PDB file of C-alpha atoms and ligand atoms in Angstrom:
ATOM      1  CA  MET A1325     -38.767   1.467  -4.750  1.00 65.00           C
ATOM      2  CA  ALA A1326     -39.772   5.119  -5.118  1.00 87.00           C
ATOM      3  CA  ALA A1327     -39.079   5.632  -1.412  1.00 93.00           C
ATOM      4  CA  ALA A1328     -35.613   4.105  -1.777  1.00 93.00           C
ATOM      5  CA  ALA A1329     -34.809   6.370  -4.735  1.00 94.00           C
ATOM      6  CA  LYS A1330     -35.981   9.387  -2.757  1.00 95.00           C
ATOM      7  CA  GLU A1331     -33.840   8.389   0.195  1.00 94.00           C
ATOM      8  CA  GLU A1332     -30.813   7.969  -2.067  1.00 95.00           C
ATOM      9  CA  ARG A1333     -31.385  11.422  -3.568  1.00 96.00           C
ATOM     10  CA  ALA A1334     -31.524  12.896  -0.052  1.00 97.00           C
ATOM     11  CA  ARG A1335     -28.228  11.188   0.874  1.00 96.00           C
ATOM     12  CA  ILE A1336     -26.535  12.519  -2.264  1.00 98.00           C
ATOM     13  CA  GLU A1337     -27.870  15.997  -1.561  1.00 98.00           C
ATOM     14  CA  ALA A1338     -26.619  15.909   2.054  1.00 97.00           C
ATOM     15  CA  GLY A1339     -23.156  14.996   0.747  1.00 98.00           C
ATOM     16  CA  ARG A1340     -23.228  17.718  -1.874  1.00 98.00           C
ATOM     17  CA  VAL A1341     -24.238  20.372   0.676  1.00 97.00           C
ATOM     18  CA  LEU A1342     -21.543  19.332   3.173  1.00 97.00           C
ATOM     19  CA  PHE A1343     -18.724  19.287   0.633  1.00 97.00           C
ATOM     20  CA  ALA A1344     -19.860  22.525  -1.036  1.00 97.00           C
ATOM     21  CA  GLN A1345     -18.876  24.329   2.151  1.00 96.00           C
ATOM     22  CA  GLU A1346     -15.506  25.829   2.853  1.00 95.00           C
ATOM     23  CA  CYS A1347     -12.587  23.457   3.249  1.00 95.00           C
ATOM     24  CA  LYS A1348      -9.175  24.761   4.142  1.00 92.00           C
ATOM     25  CA  PHE A1349      -5.765  23.537   5.184  1.00 91.00           C
ATOM     26  CA  LEU A1350      -5.403  23.525   8.967  1.00 91.00           C
ATOM     27  CA  LEU A1351      -2.007  22.050   9.770  1.00 91.00           C
ATOM     28  CA  GLY A1352       0.630  19.497   8.865  1.00 90.00           C
ATOM     29  CA  VAL A1353       1.683  17.004  11.514  1.00 90.00           C
ATOM     30  CA  ALA A1354       5.056  15.282  11.450  1.00 86.00           C
ATOM     31  CA  ARG A1355       5.135  14.167  15.110  1.00 87.00           C
ATOM     32  CA  GLU A1356       2.583  12.674  17.481  1.00 88.00           C
ATOM     33  CA  ASP A1357       2.742  15.636  19.880  1.00 91.00           C
ATOM     34  CA  GLN A1358       1.558  17.940  17.089  1.00 92.00           C
ATOM     35  CA  LEU A1359      -1.771  16.151  16.598  1.00 93.00           C
ATOM     36  CA  PRO A1360      -4.776  18.449  17.111  1.00 94.00           C
ATOM     37  CA  GLU A1361      -7.312  17.910  19.896  1.00 93.00           C
ATOM     38  CA  ARG A1362      -9.787  15.135  19.205  1.00 94.00           C
ATOM     39  CA  THR A1363     -12.724  17.499  19.127  1.00 93.00           C
ATOM     40  CA  ARG A1364     -13.975  16.922  15.578  1.00 96.00           C
ATOM     41  CA  PRO A1365     -15.025  13.872  13.642  1.00 97.00           C
ATOM     42  CA  GLU A1366     -12.204  12.916  11.282  1.00 98.00           C
ATOM     43  CA  ILE A1367     -12.092  11.108   7.951  1.00 98.00           C
ATOM     44  CA  GLY A1368      -8.695   9.775   6.929  1.00 98.00           C
ATOM     45  CA  PHE A1369      -7.393   9.132   3.418  1.00 97.00           C
ATOM     46  CA  ALA A1370      -4.578   6.653   2.886  1.00 96.00           C
ATOM     47  CA  GLY A1371      -3.098   4.804  -0.044  1.00 96.00           C
ATOM     48  CA  ARG A1372       0.023   3.977  -1.974  1.00 94.00           C
ATOM     49  CA  SER A1373       1.998   6.834  -3.445  1.00 90.00           C
ATOM     50  CA  ASN A1374       0.508   7.870  -6.765  1.00 92.00           C
ATOM     51  CA  VAL A1375      -2.844   6.167  -6.054  1.00 96.00           C
ATOM     52  CA  GLY A1376      -4.599   9.469  -6.822  1.00 95.00           C
ATOM     53  CA  LYS A1377      -5.197  10.623  -3.237  1.00 95.00           C
ATOM     54  CA  SER A1378      -4.546  14.333  -3.819  1.00 93.00           C
ATOM     55  CA  SER A1379      -6.695  14.290  -6.944  1.00 95.00           C
ATOM     56  CA  LEU A1380      -9.527  12.597  -5.040  1.00 97.00           C
ATOM     57  CA  LEU A1381      -9.369  15.114  -2.174  1.00 96.00           C
ATOM     58  CA  ASN A1382      -9.468  17.955  -4.677  1.00 95.00           C
ATOM     59  CA  ALA A1383     -12.424  16.384  -6.496  1.00 97.00           C
ATOM     60  CA  LEU A1384     -14.304  15.734  -3.240  1.00 97.00           C
ATOM     61  CA  THR A1385     -13.962  19.303  -2.043  1.00 96.00           C
ATOM     62  CA  GLY A1386     -14.195  20.832  -5.505  1.00 94.00           C
ATOM     63  CA  ARG A1387     -10.947  22.694  -4.843  1.00 87.00           C
ATOM     64  CA  LYS A1388      -8.250  22.116  -7.395  1.00 83.00           C
ATOM     65  CA  GLY A1389      -5.301  23.230  -5.299  1.00 80.00           C
ATOM     66  CA  LEU A1390      -6.331  21.880  -1.891  1.00 83.00           C
ATOM     67  CA  ALA A1391      -4.053  18.862  -1.911  1.00 77.00           C
ATOM     68  CA  ARG A1392      -1.014  18.979  -4.119  1.00 71.00           C
ATOM     69  CA  VAL A1393      -1.138  16.609  -7.070  1.00 59.00           C
ATOM     70  CA  SER A1394       2.382  15.405  -7.253  1.00 52.00           C
ATOM     71  CA  GLY A1395       4.438  14.217 -10.177  1.00 49.00           C
ATOM     72  CA  THR A1396       7.042  12.957  -7.720  1.00 47.00           C
ATOM     73  CA  PRO A1397       5.641  10.203  -5.533  1.00 46.00           C
ATOM     74  CA  GLY A1398       6.783   9.699  -1.975  1.00 46.00           C
ATOM     75  CA  VAL A1399       7.430  13.302  -1.031  1.00 48.00           C
ATOM     76  CA  THR A1400       4.665  13.960   1.515  1.00 52.00           C
ATOM     77  CA  ARG A1401       5.828  12.899   4.941  1.00 75.00           C
ATOM     78  CA  GLN A1402       3.242  14.401   7.201  1.00 87.00           C
ATOM     79  CA  LEU A1403      -0.422  14.122   8.060  1.00 91.00           C
ATOM     80  CA  ASN A1404      -2.254  17.057   6.524  1.00 91.00           C
ATOM     81  CA  PHE A1405      -5.412  18.196   8.313  1.00 93.00           C
ATOM     82  CA  PHE A1406      -8.120  20.062   6.393  1.00 94.00           C
ATOM     83  CA  ASP A1407     -11.001  21.760   8.180  1.00 95.00           C
ATOM     84  CA  LEU A1408     -14.312  21.046   6.451  1.00 97.00           C
ATOM     85  CA  ALA A1409     -16.805  23.762   7.370  1.00 95.00           C
ATOM     86  CA  GLY A1410     -15.864  23.553  11.063  1.00 95.00           C
ATOM     87  CA  ARG A1411     -17.701  20.199  11.102  1.00 96.00           C
ATOM     88  CA  ALA A1412     -14.967  17.678  10.435  1.00 98.00           C
ATOM     89  CA  TYR A1413     -11.320  17.265   9.627  1.00 97.00           C
ATOM     90  CA  LEU A1414     -10.224  15.512   6.461  1.00 97.00           C
ATOM     91  CA  VAL A1415      -6.851  13.933   7.146  1.00 96.00           C
ATOM     92  CA  ASP A1416      -4.479  13.229   4.271  1.00 94.00           C
ATOM     93  CA  LEU A1417      -2.042  10.507   5.329  1.00 93.00           C
ATOM     94  CA  PRO A1418       1.331  10.304   3.614  1.00 89.00           C
ATOM     95  CA  GLY A1419       1.423   7.839   0.721  1.00 88.00           C
ATOM     96  CA  TYR A1420       3.140   4.520   1.403  1.00 87.00           C
ATOM     97  CA  GLY A1421       4.712   1.745  -0.601  1.00 81.00           C
ATOM     98  CA  TYR A1422       6.944   4.016  -2.623  1.00 73.00           C
ATOM     99  CA  ALA A1423       9.489   1.672  -4.166  1.00 67.00           C
ATOM    100  CA  ARG A1424      12.458   3.944  -3.544  1.00 69.00           C
ATOM    101  CA  ALA A1425      11.654   4.787   0.086  1.00 70.00           C
ATOM    102  CA  GLY A1426      14.508   3.942   2.453  1.00 77.00           C
ATOM    103  CA  LYS A1427      14.162   1.762   5.546  1.00 82.00           C
ATOM    104  CA  ARG A1428      14.321   4.758   7.853  1.00 82.00           C
ATOM    105  CA  GLU A1429      11.593   6.525   5.917  1.00 77.00           C
ATOM    106  CA  VAL A1430       9.324   3.471   6.086  1.00 79.00           C
ATOM    107  CA  ALA A1431       9.942   3.143   9.847  1.00 84.00           C
ATOM    108  CA  ALA A1432       9.127   6.838  10.379  1.00 80.00           C
ATOM    109  CA  TRP A1433       5.923   6.433   8.344  1.00 80.00           C
ATOM    110  CA  ASN A1434       4.876   3.413  10.378  1.00 83.00           C
ATOM    111  CA  ALA A1435       5.581   5.128  13.698  1.00 86.00           C
ATOM    112  CA  LEU A1436       3.564   8.215  12.769  1.00 88.00           C
ATOM    113  CA  ILE A1437       0.623   6.225  11.391  1.00 88.00           C
ATOM    114  CA  ARG A1438       0.519   3.885  14.372  1.00 88.00           C
ATOM    115  CA  ALA A1439       0.605   6.867  16.733  1.00 89.00           C
ATOM    116  CA  TYR A1440      -2.256   8.450  14.828  1.00 92.00           C
ATOM    117  CA  LEU A1441      -4.407   5.322  14.533  1.00 88.00           C
ATOM    118  CA  HIS A1442      -4.189   4.372  18.177  1.00 84.00           C
ATOM    119  CA  GLY A1443      -6.092   6.606  20.492  1.00 79.00           C
ATOM    120  CA  ARG A1444      -8.075   8.432  17.801  1.00 92.00           C
ATOM    121  CA  PRO A1445     -11.697   7.576  18.578  1.00 93.00           C
ATOM    122  CA  ASN A1446     -12.871  10.576  16.579  1.00 96.00           C
ATOM    123  CA  LEU A1447     -11.409   9.041  13.401  1.00 97.00           C
ATOM    124  CA  ARG A1448     -14.774   7.894  12.113  1.00 97.00           C
ATOM    125  CA  ARG A1449     -13.542   6.227   8.956  1.00 97.00           C
ATOM    126  CA  LEU A1450     -10.369   5.751   7.020  1.00 98.00           C
ATOM    127  CA  CYS A1451     -10.735   5.652   3.254  1.00 98.00           C
ATOM    128  CA  LEU A1452      -8.161   3.225   1.919  1.00 98.00           C
ATOM    129  CA  LEU A1453      -7.572   4.153  -1.698  1.00 98.00           C
ATOM    130  CA  ILE A1454      -6.799   1.438  -4.228  1.00 98.00           C
ATOM    131  CA  ASP A1455      -5.808   2.113  -7.825  1.00 97.00           C
ATOM    132  CA  MET A1456      -8.394   0.236  -9.816  1.00 96.00           C
ATOM    133  CA  ARG A1457      -5.842  -0.958 -12.373  1.00 95.00           C
ATOM    134  CA  ARG A1458      -3.521  -2.380  -9.744  1.00 94.00           C
ATOM    135  CA  GLY A1459      -5.851  -3.885  -7.151  1.00 94.00           C
ATOM    136  CA  VAL A1460      -4.736  -4.638  -3.605  1.00 95.00           C
ATOM    137  CA  SER A1461      -0.996  -5.052  -3.114  1.00 94.00           C
ATOM    138  CA  ASP A1462       1.148  -6.138  -0.163  1.00 93.00           C
ATOM    139  CA  PRO A1463       1.682  -2.647   1.286  1.00 91.00           C
ATOM    140  CA  ASP A1464      -2.128  -2.236   1.252  1.00 95.00           C
ATOM    141  CA  ARG A1465      -2.538  -5.556   3.048  1.00 94.00           C
ATOM    142  CA  ALA A1466      -0.051  -4.423   5.686  1.00 91.00           C
ATOM    143  CA  ILE A1467      -2.103  -1.317   6.482  1.00 92.00           C
ATOM    144  CA  MET A1468      -5.352  -3.324   6.389  1.00 95.00           C
ATOM    145  CA  LYS A1469      -3.875  -5.622   9.011  1.00 93.00           C
ATOM    146  CA  LEU A1470      -2.903  -2.623  11.129  1.00 91.00           C
ATOM    147  CA  LEU A1471      -6.439  -1.242  10.831  1.00 93.00           C
ATOM    148  CA  ASP A1472      -8.054  -4.591  11.658  1.00 93.00           C
ATOM    149  CA  VAL A1473      -5.858  -4.977  14.745  1.00 91.00           C
ATOM    150  CA  ALA A1474      -6.645  -1.403  15.830  1.00 90.00           C
ATOM    151  CA  ALA A1475     -10.371  -2.079  15.119  1.00 92.00           C
ATOM    152  CA  GLN A1476     -10.324   1.121  13.089  1.00 94.00           C
ATOM    153  CA  SER A1477     -13.290   1.381  10.711  1.00 96.00           C
ATOM    154  CA  TYR A1478     -12.133   1.668   7.093  1.00 97.00           C
ATOM    155  CA  GLN A1479     -13.521   1.423   3.595  1.00 97.00           C
ATOM    156  CA  LEU A1480     -11.923   0.654   0.256  1.00 97.00           C
ATOM    157  CA  VAL A1481     -12.257   3.438  -2.309  1.00 98.00           C
ATOM    158  CA  LEU A1482     -11.186   2.598  -5.840  1.00 97.00           C
ATOM    159  CA  THR A1483      -9.517   5.379  -7.821  1.00 98.00           C
ATOM    160  CA  LYS A1484      -8.923   5.991 -11.546  1.00 98.00           C
ATOM    161  CA  ALA A1485     -12.042   4.047 -12.588  1.00 96.00           C
ATOM    162  CA  ASP A1486     -11.870   5.819 -15.967  1.00 97.00           C
ATOM    163  CA  LYS A1487      -8.726   3.807 -16.747  1.00 97.00           C
ATOM    164  CA  VAL A1488     -10.572   0.482 -16.589  1.00 96.00           C
ATOM    165  CA  PRO A1489     -13.041  -0.540 -19.307  1.00 95.00           C
ATOM    166  CA  PRO A1490     -16.586  -0.820 -17.862  1.00 91.00           C
ATOM    167  CA  HIS A1491     -16.871  -4.521 -18.692  1.00 94.00           C
ATOM    168  CA  ALA A1492     -13.853  -5.260 -16.470  1.00 93.00           C
ATOM    169  CA  VAL A1493     -15.223  -3.437 -13.406  1.00 91.00           C
ATOM    170  CA  PRO A1494     -17.378  -6.246 -11.883  1.00 92.00           C
ATOM    171  CA  ALA A1495     -14.420  -8.664 -11.783  1.00 93.00           C
ATOM    172  CA  VAL A1496     -12.253  -6.077 -10.009  1.00 93.00           C
ATOM    173  CA  ILE A1497     -14.964  -5.437  -7.418  1.00 93.00           C
ATOM    174  CA  GLU A1498     -15.487  -9.160  -6.903  1.00 93.00           C
ATOM    175  CA  ALA A1499     -11.774  -9.722  -6.301  1.00 93.00           C
ATOM    176  CA  LEU A1500     -11.765  -6.892  -3.758  1.00 94.00           C
ATOM    177  CA  GLU A1501     -14.838  -8.172  -1.978  1.00 92.00           C
ATOM    178  CA  SER A1502     -13.241 -11.560  -1.484  1.00 91.00           C
ATOM    179  CA  GLU A1503     -10.063  -9.794  -0.319  1.00 92.00           C
ATOM    180  CA  ILE A1504     -11.985  -7.944   2.431  1.00 95.00           C
ATOM    181  CA  ALA A1505     -14.334 -10.768   3.440  1.00 93.00           C
ATOM    182  CA  GLY A1506     -13.635 -11.634   7.061  1.00 89.00           C
ATOM    183  CA  ARG A1507     -11.749  -8.402   7.754  1.00 93.00           C
ATOM    184  CA  GLY A1508     -13.694  -7.190  10.740  1.00 89.00           C
ATOM    185  CA  ALA A1509     -13.002  -3.453  10.550  1.00 95.00           C
ATOM    186  CA  CYS A1510     -13.524  -3.096   6.807  1.00 96.00           C
ATOM    187  CA  HIS A1511     -16.798  -1.728   5.466  1.00 96.00           C
ATOM    188  CA  PRO A1512     -18.296  -4.364   3.139  1.00 94.00           C
ATOM    189  CA  HIS A1513     -19.197  -1.876   0.394  1.00 93.00           C
ATOM    190  CA  VAL A1514     -16.411  -0.896  -2.015  1.00 95.00           C
ATOM    191  CA  LEU A1515     -16.753   2.578  -3.554  1.00 96.00           C
ATOM    192  CA  THR A1516     -15.598   3.278  -7.105  1.00 96.00           C
ATOM    193  CA  THR A1517     -14.413   6.754  -8.125  1.00 97.00           C
ATOM    194  CA  SER A1518     -12.681   8.745 -10.813  1.00 98.00           C
ATOM    195  CA  ALA A1519     -11.263  12.178 -10.028  1.00 97.00           C
ATOM    196  CA  GLU A1520     -10.886  12.617 -13.770  1.00 97.00           C
ATOM    197  CA  THR A1521     -14.562  12.178 -14.745  1.00 98.00           C
ATOM    198  CA  GLY A1522     -16.170  12.802 -11.330  1.00 98.00           C
ATOM    199  CA  ALA A1523     -17.783   9.362 -11.365  1.00 97.00           C
ATOM    200  CA  GLY A1524     -18.584   8.115  -7.858  1.00 97.00           C
ATOM    201  CA  ILE A1525     -17.673  11.422  -6.205  1.00 98.00           C
ATOM    202  CA  PRO A1526     -21.277  12.313  -5.193  1.00 98.00           C
ATOM    203  CA  GLU A1527     -21.691   8.814  -3.704  1.00 98.00           C
ATOM    204  CA  LEU A1528     -18.424   9.137  -1.750  1.00 98.00           C
ATOM    205  CA  ARG A1529     -19.506  12.563  -0.442  1.00 98.00           C
ATOM    206  CA  ALA A1530     -22.836  11.027   0.624  1.00 98.00           C
ATOM    207  CA  ALA A1531     -21.158   8.132   2.433  1.00 98.00           C
ATOM    208  CA  LEU A1532     -18.783  10.481   4.265  1.00 98.00           C
ATOM    209  CA  ALA A1533     -21.532  12.954   5.196  1.00 98.00           C
ATOM    210  CA  GLU A1534     -23.396  10.061   6.779  1.00 96.00           C
ATOM    211  CA  VAL A1535     -20.330   9.030   8.747  1.00 96.00           C
ATOM    212  CA  ILE A1536     -19.638  12.614   9.873  1.00 96.00           C
ATOM    213  CA  ASP A1537     -23.220  13.319  10.899  1.00 91.00           C
ATOM    214  CA  GLY A1538     -23.879   9.852  12.315  1.00 81.00           C
TER     215      GLY A1538
HETATM  216  P1  GDP B2452      -1.175  10.844  -4.887  1.00 88.49           P
HETATM  217  O1  GDP B2452       0.297  10.652  -4.976  1.00 88.49           O
HETATM  218  O2  GDP B2452      -1.857   9.638  -4.368  1.00 88.49           O
HETATM  219  O3  GDP B2452      -1.611  12.100  -4.203  1.00 88.49           O
HETATM  220  O4  GDP B2452      -1.706  10.911  -6.420  1.00 88.49           O
HETATM  221  P2  GDP B2452      -2.040  12.170  -7.339  1.00 88.49           P
HETATM  222  O5  GDP B2452      -3.375  12.717  -7.015  1.00 88.49           O
HETATM  223  O6  GDP B2452      -0.866  13.111  -7.283  1.00 88.49           O
HETATM  224  O7  GDP B2452      -2.170  11.454  -8.757  1.00 88.49           O
HETATM  225  C1  GDP B2452      -1.136  10.674  -9.289  1.00 88.49           C
HETATM  226  C2  GDP B2452      -1.286  10.638 -10.812  1.00 88.49           C
HETATM  227  O8  GDP B2452      -2.490   9.960 -11.169  1.00 88.49           O
HETATM  228  C3  GDP B2452      -1.381  12.028 -11.425  1.00 88.49           C
HETATM  229  O9  GDP B2452      -0.704  11.996 -12.672  1.00 88.49           O
HETATM  230  C4  GDP B2452      -2.875  12.228 -11.630  1.00 88.49           C
HETATM  231  O10 GDP B2452      -3.173  13.102 -12.680  1.00 88.49           O
HETATM  232  C5  GDP B2452      -3.330  10.815 -11.937  1.00 88.49           C
HETATM  233  N1  GDP B2452      -4.734  10.595 -11.523  1.00 88.49           N
HETATM  234  C6  GDP B2452      -5.259  10.815 -10.304  1.00 88.49           C
HETATM  235  N2  GDP B2452      -6.566  10.498 -10.275  1.00 88.49           N
HETATM  236  C7  GDP B2452      -6.906  10.082 -11.505  1.00 88.49           C
HETATM  237  C8  GDP B2452      -8.125   9.614 -12.117  1.00 88.49           C
HETATM  238  O11 GDP B2452      -9.203   9.518 -11.515  1.00 88.49           O
HETATM  239  N3  GDP B2452      -8.045   9.239 -13.434  1.00 88.49           N
HETATM  240  C9  GDP B2452      -6.889   9.303 -14.147  1.00 88.49           C
HETATM  241  N4  GDP B2452      -6.937   8.909 -15.425  1.00 88.49           N
HETATM  242  N5  GDP B2452      -5.740   9.749 -13.612  1.00 88.49           N
HETATM  243  C10 GDP B2452      -5.722  10.124 -12.306  1.00 88.49           C
END
């Protein structure tokens, strides 16, 4: 037991050290031919518009203005690459499932994401963000299917945990675990976070450090 606690502390510390290093915007990619060389491990972040993706990226890196927290959902239409300490790229995928997005916009999103997901062996894990109050919705299921077909490793990361009363959390997690059971590319462990309170951020950093260094 003591050994396990020690190991967990070491994991958390490795995550803290990695994410305490410099993280800066590298480039925005709107077309496949603009994608950077596949020389670094990458961690992707995807989710519905307004899921709290920018807030989570800012909380992870401890940099308030890194990703823009937007009051207007559905405006980012490119993949944003951030260089983490020269060791990895964090890749912010454009939010999907925005109710007012036109057909052409949705098609462009799909084409760009498909182009990115195929032929990206250095994409070590994609964090699929789910708003804890909303749970998994159809647009999330569509991307999960895409990821399963592409055999792209991904993990569900719950956001806005502070908005859900603690007693309701186990039921939400249980529902998600049954949702992902049998999905081959999905990591079985669901992570719970709040950018507002910082809950779960050290654990997410630890999980990602492991993936980057592994
Ligand atoms: P994005 O569109 O996915 O990048 O989402 P944003 O990061 O712009 O956040 C959307 C809205 O949710 C903003 O009003 C944020 O302040 C709010 N938000 C994001 N994360 C949290 C959180 O952990 N807790 C709470 N209470 N609100 C959050």
